[in-house]
XYZ file of N, CA and C in Angstrom:
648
model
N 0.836 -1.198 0.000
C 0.000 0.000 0.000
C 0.878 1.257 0.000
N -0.009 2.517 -0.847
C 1.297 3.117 -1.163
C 0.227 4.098 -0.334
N 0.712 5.532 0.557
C -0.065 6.467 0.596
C 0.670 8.264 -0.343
N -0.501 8.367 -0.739
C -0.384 9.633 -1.901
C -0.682 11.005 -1.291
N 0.123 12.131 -1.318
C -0.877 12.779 -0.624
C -0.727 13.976 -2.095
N -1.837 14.825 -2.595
C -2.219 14.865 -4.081
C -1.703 16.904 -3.620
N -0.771 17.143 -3.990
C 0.213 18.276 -4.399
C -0.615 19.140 -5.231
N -0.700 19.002 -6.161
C -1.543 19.505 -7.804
C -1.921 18.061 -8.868
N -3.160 19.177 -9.304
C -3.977 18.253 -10.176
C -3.825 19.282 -11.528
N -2.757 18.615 -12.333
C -2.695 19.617 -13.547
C -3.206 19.283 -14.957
N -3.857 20.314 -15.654
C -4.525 20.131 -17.305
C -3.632 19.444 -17.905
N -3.739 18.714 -18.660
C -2.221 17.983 -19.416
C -2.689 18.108 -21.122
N -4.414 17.407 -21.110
C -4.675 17.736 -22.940
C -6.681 17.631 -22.468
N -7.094 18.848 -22.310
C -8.603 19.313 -21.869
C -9.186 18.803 -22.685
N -8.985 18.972 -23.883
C -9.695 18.323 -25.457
C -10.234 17.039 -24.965
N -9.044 15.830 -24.382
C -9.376 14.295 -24.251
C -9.341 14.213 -22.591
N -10.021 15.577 -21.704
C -9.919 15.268 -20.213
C -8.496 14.576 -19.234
N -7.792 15.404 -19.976
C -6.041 14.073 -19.584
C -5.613 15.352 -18.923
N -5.407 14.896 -17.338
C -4.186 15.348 -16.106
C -3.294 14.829 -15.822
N -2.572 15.308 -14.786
C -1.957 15.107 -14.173
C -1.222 15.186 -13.034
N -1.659 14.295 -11.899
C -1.705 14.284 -10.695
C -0.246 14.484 -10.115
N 0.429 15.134 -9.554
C 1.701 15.592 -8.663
C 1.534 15.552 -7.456
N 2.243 14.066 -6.660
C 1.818 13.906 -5.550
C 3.078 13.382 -4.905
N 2.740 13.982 -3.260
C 4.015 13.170 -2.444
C 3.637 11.690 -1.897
N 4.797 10.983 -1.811
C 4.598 9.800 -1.848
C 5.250 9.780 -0.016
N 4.505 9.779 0.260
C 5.260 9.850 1.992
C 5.836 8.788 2.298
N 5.634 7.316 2.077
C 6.488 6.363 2.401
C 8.016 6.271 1.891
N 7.909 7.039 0.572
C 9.349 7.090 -0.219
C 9.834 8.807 -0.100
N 9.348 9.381 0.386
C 9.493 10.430 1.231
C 9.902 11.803 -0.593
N 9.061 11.534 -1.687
C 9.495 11.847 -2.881
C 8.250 12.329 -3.481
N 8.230 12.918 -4.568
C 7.526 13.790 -5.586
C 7.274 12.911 -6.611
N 5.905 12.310 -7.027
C 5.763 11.906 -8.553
C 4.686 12.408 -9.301
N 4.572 12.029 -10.355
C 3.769 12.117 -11.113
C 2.781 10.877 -11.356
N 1.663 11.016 -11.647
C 0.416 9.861 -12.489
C -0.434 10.521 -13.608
N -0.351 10.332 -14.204
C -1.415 10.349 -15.656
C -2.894 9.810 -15.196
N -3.923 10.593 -15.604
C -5.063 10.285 -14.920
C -5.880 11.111 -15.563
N -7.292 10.133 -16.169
C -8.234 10.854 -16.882
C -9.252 11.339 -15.731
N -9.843 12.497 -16.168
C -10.916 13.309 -15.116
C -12.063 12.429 -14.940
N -12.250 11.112 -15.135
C -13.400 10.227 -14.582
C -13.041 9.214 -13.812
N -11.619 9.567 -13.823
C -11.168 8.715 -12.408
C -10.844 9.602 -11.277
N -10.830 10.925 -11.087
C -10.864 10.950 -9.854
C -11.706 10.279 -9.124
N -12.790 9.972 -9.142
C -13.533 9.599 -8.477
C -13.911 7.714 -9.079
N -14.228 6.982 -7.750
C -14.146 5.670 -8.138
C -15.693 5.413 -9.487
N -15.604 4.069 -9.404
C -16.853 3.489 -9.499
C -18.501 3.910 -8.751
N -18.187 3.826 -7.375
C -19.090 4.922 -6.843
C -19.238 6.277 -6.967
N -18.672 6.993 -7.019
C -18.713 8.375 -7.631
C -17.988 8.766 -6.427
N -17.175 7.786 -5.800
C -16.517 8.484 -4.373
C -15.522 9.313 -4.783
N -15.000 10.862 -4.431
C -13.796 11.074 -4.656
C -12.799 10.155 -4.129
N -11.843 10.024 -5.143
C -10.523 9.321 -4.630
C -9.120 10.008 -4.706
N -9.252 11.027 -5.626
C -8.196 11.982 -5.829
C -8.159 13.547 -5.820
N -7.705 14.564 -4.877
C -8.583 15.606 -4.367
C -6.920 16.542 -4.253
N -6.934 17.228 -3.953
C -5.837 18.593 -3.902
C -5.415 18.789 -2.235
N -4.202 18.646 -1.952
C -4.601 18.427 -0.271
C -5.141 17.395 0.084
N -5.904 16.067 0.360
C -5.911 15.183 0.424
C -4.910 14.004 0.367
N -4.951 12.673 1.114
C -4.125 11.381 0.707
C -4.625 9.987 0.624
N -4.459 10.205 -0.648
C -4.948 8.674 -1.090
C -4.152 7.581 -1.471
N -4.848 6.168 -0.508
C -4.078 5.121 -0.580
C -4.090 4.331 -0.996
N -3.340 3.956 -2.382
C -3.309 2.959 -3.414
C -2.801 1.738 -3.013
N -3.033 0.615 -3.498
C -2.657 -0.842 -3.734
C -1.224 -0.899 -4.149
N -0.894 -0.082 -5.103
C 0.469 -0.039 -5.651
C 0.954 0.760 -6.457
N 1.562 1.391 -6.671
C 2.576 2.284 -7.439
C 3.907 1.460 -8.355
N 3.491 2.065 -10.038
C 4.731 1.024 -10.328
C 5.690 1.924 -11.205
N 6.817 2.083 -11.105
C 7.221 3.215 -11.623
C 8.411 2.416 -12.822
N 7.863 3.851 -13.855
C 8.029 2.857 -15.249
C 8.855 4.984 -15.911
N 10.856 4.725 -15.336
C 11.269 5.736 -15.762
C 10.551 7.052 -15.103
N 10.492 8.311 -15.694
C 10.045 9.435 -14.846
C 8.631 9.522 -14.357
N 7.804 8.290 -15.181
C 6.135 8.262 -14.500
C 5.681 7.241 -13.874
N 5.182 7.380 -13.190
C 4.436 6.184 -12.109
C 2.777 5.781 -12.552
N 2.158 4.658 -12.466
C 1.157 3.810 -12.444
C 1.032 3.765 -10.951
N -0.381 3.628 -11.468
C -1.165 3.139 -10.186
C -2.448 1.785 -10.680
N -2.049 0.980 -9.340
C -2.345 -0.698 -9.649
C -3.753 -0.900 -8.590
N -4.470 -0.884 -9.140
C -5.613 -1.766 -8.280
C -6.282 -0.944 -7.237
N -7.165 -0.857 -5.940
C -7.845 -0.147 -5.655
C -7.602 0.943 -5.283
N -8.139 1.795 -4.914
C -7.877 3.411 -4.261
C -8.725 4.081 -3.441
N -7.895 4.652 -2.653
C -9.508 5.170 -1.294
C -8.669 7.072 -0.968
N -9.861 7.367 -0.671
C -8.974 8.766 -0.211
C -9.313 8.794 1.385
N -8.102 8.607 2.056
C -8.100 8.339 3.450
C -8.502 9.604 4.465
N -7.769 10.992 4.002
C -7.910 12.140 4.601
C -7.735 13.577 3.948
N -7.924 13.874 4.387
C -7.523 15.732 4.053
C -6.999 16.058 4.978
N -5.396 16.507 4.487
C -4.688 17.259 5.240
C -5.031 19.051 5.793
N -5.039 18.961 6.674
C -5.416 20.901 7.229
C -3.990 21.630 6.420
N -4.459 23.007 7.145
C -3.138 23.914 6.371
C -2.150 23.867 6.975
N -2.252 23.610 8.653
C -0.749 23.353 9.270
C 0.009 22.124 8.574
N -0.496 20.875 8.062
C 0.150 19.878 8.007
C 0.610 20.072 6.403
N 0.032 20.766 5.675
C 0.361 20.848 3.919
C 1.770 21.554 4.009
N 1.016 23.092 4.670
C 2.066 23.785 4.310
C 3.752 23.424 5.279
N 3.754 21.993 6.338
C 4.927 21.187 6.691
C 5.535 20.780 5.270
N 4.399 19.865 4.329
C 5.039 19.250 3.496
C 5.687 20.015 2.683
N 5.477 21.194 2.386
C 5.803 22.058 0.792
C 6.724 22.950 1.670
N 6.654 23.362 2.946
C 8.162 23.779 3.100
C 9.297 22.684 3.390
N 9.390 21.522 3.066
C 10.691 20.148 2.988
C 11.771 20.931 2.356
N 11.345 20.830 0.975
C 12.103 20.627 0.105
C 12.226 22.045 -0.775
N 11.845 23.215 -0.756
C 12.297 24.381 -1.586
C 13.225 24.750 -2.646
N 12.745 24.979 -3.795
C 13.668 25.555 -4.768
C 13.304 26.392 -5.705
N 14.382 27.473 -5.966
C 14.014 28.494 -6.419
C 13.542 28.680 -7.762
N 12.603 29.296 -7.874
C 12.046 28.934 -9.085
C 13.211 29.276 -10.496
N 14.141 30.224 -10.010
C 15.293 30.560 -11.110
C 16.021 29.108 -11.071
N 16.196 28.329 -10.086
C 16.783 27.321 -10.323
C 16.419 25.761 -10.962
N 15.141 26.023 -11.085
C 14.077 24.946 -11.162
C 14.081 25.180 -13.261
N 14.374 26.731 -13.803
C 14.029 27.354 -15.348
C 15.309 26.634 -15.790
N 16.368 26.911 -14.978
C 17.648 26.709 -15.671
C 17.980 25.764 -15.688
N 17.487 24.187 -15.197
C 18.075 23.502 -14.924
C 16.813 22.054 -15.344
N 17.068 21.804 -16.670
C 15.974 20.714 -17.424
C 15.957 19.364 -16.650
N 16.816 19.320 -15.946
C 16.846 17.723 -15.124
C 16.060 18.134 -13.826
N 15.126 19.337 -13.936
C 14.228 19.178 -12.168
C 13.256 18.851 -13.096
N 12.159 17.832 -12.807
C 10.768 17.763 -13.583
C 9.672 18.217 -12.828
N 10.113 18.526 -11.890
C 8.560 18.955 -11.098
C 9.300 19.634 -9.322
N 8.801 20.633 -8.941
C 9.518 21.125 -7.898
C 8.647 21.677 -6.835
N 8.956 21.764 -5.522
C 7.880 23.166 -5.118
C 8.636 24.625 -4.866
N 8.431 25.904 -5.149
C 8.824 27.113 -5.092
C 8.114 27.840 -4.474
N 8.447 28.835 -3.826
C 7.750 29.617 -2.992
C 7.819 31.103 -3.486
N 6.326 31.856 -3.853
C 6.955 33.313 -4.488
C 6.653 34.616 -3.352
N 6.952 35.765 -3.664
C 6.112 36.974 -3.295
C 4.894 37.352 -3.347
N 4.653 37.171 -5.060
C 3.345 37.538 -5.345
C 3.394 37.135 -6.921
N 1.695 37.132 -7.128
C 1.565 36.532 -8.276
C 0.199 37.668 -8.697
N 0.520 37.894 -10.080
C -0.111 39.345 -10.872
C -0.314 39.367 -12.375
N -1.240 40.024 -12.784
C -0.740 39.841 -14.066
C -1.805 39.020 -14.549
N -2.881 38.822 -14.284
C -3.668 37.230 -14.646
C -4.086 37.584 -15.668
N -3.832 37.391 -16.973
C -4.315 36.855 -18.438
C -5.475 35.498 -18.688
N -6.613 35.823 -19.114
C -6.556 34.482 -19.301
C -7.546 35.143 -20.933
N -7.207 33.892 -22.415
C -7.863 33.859 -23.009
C -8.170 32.415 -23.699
N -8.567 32.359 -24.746
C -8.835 31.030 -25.344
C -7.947 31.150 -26.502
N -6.981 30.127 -26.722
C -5.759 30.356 -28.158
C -6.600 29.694 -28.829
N -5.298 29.465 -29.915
C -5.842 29.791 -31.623
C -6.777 27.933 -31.949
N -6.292 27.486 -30.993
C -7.112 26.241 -30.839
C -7.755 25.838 -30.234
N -8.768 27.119 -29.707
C -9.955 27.317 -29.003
C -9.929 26.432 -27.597
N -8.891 26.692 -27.270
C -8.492 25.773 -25.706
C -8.142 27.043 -24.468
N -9.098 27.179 -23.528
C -8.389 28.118 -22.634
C -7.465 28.152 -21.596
N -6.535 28.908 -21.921
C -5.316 29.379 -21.282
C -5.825 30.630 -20.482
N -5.155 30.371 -18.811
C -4.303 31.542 -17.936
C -3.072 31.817 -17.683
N -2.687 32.788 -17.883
C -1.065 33.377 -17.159
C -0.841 34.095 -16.565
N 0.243 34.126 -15.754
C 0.368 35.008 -14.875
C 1.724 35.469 -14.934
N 1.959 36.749 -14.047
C 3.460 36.824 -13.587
C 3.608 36.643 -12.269
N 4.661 35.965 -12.102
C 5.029 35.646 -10.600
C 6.740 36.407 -10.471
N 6.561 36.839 -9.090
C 7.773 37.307 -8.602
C 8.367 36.775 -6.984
N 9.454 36.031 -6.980
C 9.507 35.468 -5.769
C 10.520 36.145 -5.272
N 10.578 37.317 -5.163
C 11.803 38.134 -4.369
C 12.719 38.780 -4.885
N 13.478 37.900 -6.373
C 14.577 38.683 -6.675
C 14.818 38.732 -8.160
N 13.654 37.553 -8.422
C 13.466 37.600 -9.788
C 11.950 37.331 -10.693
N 11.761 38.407 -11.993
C 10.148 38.257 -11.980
C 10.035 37.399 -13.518
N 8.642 36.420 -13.415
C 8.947 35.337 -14.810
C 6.920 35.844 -15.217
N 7.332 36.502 -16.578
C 6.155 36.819 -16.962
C 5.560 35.965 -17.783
N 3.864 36.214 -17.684
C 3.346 34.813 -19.027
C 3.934 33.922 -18.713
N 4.048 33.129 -17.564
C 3.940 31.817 -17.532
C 2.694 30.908 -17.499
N 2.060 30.005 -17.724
C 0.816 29.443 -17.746
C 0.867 28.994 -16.312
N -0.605 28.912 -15.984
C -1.148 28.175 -14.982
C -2.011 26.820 -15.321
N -1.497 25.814 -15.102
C -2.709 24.523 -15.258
C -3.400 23.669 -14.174
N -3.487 24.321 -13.251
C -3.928 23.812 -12.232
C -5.409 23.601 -11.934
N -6.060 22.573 -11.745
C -6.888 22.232 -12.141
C -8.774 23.298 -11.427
N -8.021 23.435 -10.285
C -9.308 24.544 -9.984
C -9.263 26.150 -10.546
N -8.017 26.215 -10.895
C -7.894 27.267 -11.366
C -8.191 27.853 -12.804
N -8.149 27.190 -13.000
C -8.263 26.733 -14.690
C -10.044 26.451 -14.704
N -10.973 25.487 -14.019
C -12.369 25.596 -13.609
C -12.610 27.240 -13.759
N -12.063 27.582 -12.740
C -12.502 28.988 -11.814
C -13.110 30.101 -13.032
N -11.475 30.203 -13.119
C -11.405 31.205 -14.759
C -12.485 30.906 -15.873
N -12.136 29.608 -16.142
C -13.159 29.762 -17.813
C -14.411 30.007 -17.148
N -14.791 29.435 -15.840
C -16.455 29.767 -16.037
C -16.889 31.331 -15.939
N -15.805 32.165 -15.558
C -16.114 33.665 -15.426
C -15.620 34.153 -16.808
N -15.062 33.610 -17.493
C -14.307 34.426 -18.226
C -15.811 35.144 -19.170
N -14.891 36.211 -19.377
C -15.704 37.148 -20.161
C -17.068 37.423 -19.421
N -17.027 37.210 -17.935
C -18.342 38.068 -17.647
C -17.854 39.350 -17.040
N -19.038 40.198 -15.968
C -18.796 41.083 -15.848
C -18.127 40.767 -14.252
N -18.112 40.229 -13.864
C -17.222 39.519 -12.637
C -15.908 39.594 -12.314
N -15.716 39.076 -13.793
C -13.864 38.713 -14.006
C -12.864 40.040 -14.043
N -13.262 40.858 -14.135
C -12.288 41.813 -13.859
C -12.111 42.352 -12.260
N -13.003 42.293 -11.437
C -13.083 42.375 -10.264
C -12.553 41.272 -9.678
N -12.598 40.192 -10.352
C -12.184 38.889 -9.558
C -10.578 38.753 -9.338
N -10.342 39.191 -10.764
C -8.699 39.204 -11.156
C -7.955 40.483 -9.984
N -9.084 41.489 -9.706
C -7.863 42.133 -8.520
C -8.318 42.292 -7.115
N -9.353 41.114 -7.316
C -9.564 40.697 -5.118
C -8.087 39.426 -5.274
N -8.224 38.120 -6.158
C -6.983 37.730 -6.722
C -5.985 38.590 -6.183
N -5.505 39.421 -6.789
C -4.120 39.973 -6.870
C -4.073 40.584 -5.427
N -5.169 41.567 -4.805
C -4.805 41.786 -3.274
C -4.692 40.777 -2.774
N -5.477 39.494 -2.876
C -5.489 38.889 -1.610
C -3.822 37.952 -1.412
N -3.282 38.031 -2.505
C -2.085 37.262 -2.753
C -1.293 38.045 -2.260
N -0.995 39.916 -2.149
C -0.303 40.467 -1.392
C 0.050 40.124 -0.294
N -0.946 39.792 0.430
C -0.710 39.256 1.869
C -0.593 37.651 2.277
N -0.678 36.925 1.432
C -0.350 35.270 1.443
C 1.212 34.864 1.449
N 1.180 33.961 2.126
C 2.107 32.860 1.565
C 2.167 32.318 0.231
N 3.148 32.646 -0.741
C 2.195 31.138 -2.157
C 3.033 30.369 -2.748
N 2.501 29.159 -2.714
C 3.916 28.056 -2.745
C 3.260 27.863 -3.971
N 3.893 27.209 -5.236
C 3.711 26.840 -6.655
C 3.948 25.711 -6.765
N 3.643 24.664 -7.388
C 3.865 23.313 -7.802
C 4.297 23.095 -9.371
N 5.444 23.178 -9.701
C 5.981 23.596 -11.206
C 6.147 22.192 -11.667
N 5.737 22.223 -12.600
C 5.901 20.924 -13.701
C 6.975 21.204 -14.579
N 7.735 20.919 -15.469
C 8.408 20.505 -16.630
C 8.188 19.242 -17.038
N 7.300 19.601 -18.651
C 7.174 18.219 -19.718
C 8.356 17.307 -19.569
N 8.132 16.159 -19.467
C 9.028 14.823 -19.877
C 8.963 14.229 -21.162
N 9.765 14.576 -22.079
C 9.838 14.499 -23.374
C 10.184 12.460 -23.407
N 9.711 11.484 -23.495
C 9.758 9.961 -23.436
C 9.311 9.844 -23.783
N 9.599 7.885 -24.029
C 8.463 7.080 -24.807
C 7.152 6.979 -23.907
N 7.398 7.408 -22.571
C 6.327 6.785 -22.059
C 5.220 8.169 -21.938
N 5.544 9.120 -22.360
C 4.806 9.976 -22.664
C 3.769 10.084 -23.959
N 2.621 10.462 -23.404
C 1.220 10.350 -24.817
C 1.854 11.063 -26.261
N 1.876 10.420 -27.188
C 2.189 11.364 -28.569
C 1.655 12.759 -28.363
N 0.160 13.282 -28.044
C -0.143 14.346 -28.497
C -0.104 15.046 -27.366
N 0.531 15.344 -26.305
C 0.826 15.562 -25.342
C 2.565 16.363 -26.624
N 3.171 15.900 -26.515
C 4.904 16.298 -27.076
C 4.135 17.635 -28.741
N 3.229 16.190 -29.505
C 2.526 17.173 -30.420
C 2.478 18.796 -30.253
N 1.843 19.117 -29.040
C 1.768 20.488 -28.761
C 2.205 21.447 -27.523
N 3.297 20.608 -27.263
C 4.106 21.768 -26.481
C 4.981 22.023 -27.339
N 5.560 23.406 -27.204
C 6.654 24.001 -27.628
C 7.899 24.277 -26.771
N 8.847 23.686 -26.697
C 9.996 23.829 -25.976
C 10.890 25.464 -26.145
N 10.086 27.002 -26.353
C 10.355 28.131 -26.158
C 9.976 28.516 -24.671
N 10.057 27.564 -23.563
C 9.594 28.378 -23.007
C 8.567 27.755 -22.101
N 8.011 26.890 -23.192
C 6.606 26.419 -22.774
C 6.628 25.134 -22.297
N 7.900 24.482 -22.041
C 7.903 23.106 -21.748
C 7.579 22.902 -20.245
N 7.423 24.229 -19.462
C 7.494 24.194 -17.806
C 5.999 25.174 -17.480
N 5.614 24.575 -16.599
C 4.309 25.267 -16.358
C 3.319 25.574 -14.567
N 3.038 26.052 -14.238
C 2.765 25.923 -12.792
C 1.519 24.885 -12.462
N 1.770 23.906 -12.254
C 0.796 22.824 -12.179
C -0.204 22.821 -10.762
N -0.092 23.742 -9.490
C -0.707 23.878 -8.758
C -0.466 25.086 -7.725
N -1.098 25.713 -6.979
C -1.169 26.833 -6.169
C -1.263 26.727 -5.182
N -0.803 26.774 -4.202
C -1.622 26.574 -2.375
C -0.757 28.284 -1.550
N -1.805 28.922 -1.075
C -1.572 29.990 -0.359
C -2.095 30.142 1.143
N -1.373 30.484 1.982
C -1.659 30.504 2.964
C -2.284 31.971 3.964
């Protein structure tokens, strides 16, 4: 039995409902990844089994190179509070300048100042995108995407009402005064990666992306 506790739940290809789950593995005391379509979060019963903050405990984990499987049943045991998350995501810290420059981190947690700037529209392949700029103290990274899975909800359902512009700067105050830790992905270019997944990223830039948010 493996226990998961679920980091970020990131967009991977919206078109065919394909994420991807970034989770700590507390027994191996480590960061992975799972591939996971949006009708499995939740079991056969319609129980959630895979949740943001939460830990869920699998049958088995089989790790095949930079991605991991998951084997046989699944339960979501608990939800972690904010004292016990924000233990886990301050472990291990790295700076997000160090995380851009350096293609061998695939997934990290970073901690910023503030995050501004929120873009969001629908590109040229009618798929919607948010971005933001984030600044963690000493250095600022503009238009980076966000794929995180409530966030990404949040946005499209406002987008373009009369809401969303008000929303975008209670957003931006309320982040003045937070804590905000980021959950950064970088694509894994492999065989064991989906063809159309590689299809449409572009390695300018775009191969790294913020796969989840937690603010305190």
């Amino acid at each position: 039995m493996a226990k998961l506790l679920t980091l970020a739940m990131s967009e991977m290809s919206p078109k065919n409902n394909k994420y991807k789950i970034i989770a700590y593995w507390i027994e191996q005391n480590k960061i992975i990844s799972i591939d996971i379509d949006e009708e499995n979060f939740k079991d056969i019963n319609k129980h959630i089994v895979w949740d943001i903050g939460a830990v869920t405990q699998a049958e088995q984990v089989i790790a095949k190179d930079n991605l991991f499987e998951i084997n046989g049943d699944m339960i979501l045991l608990e939800n972690y509070n904010k004292r016990q998350l924000k233990e886990i995501l301050d472990r291990d810290l790295i700076k997000l300048s160090v995380f851009k420059r350096n293609q061998n981190i695939n997934y990290c947690i970073t901690k910023v100042k503030s995050i501004y700037d929120i873009r969001n529209l629908f590109d040229e392949r009618d798929l919607f995108r948010s971005k933001v700029t984030v600044y963690d103290g000493s250095d600022e990274e503009k238009n980076i995407k966000i794929k995180d899975y409530r966030w990404i909800k949040y946005w499209n359902y406002i987008y373009g009402k009369d809401i969303e512009k008000k929303s975008k700067e209670q957003y931006e105050e309320l982040f003045i005064n937070k804590e905000i830790y980021l959950i950064m992905y970088r694509f894994i270019d492999n065989k064991n990666q989906k063809n159309y997944y590689s299809r449409k990223i572009s390695y300018r830039g775009d191969n790294y992306w913020i796969a989840g948010i937690h603010y305190f």
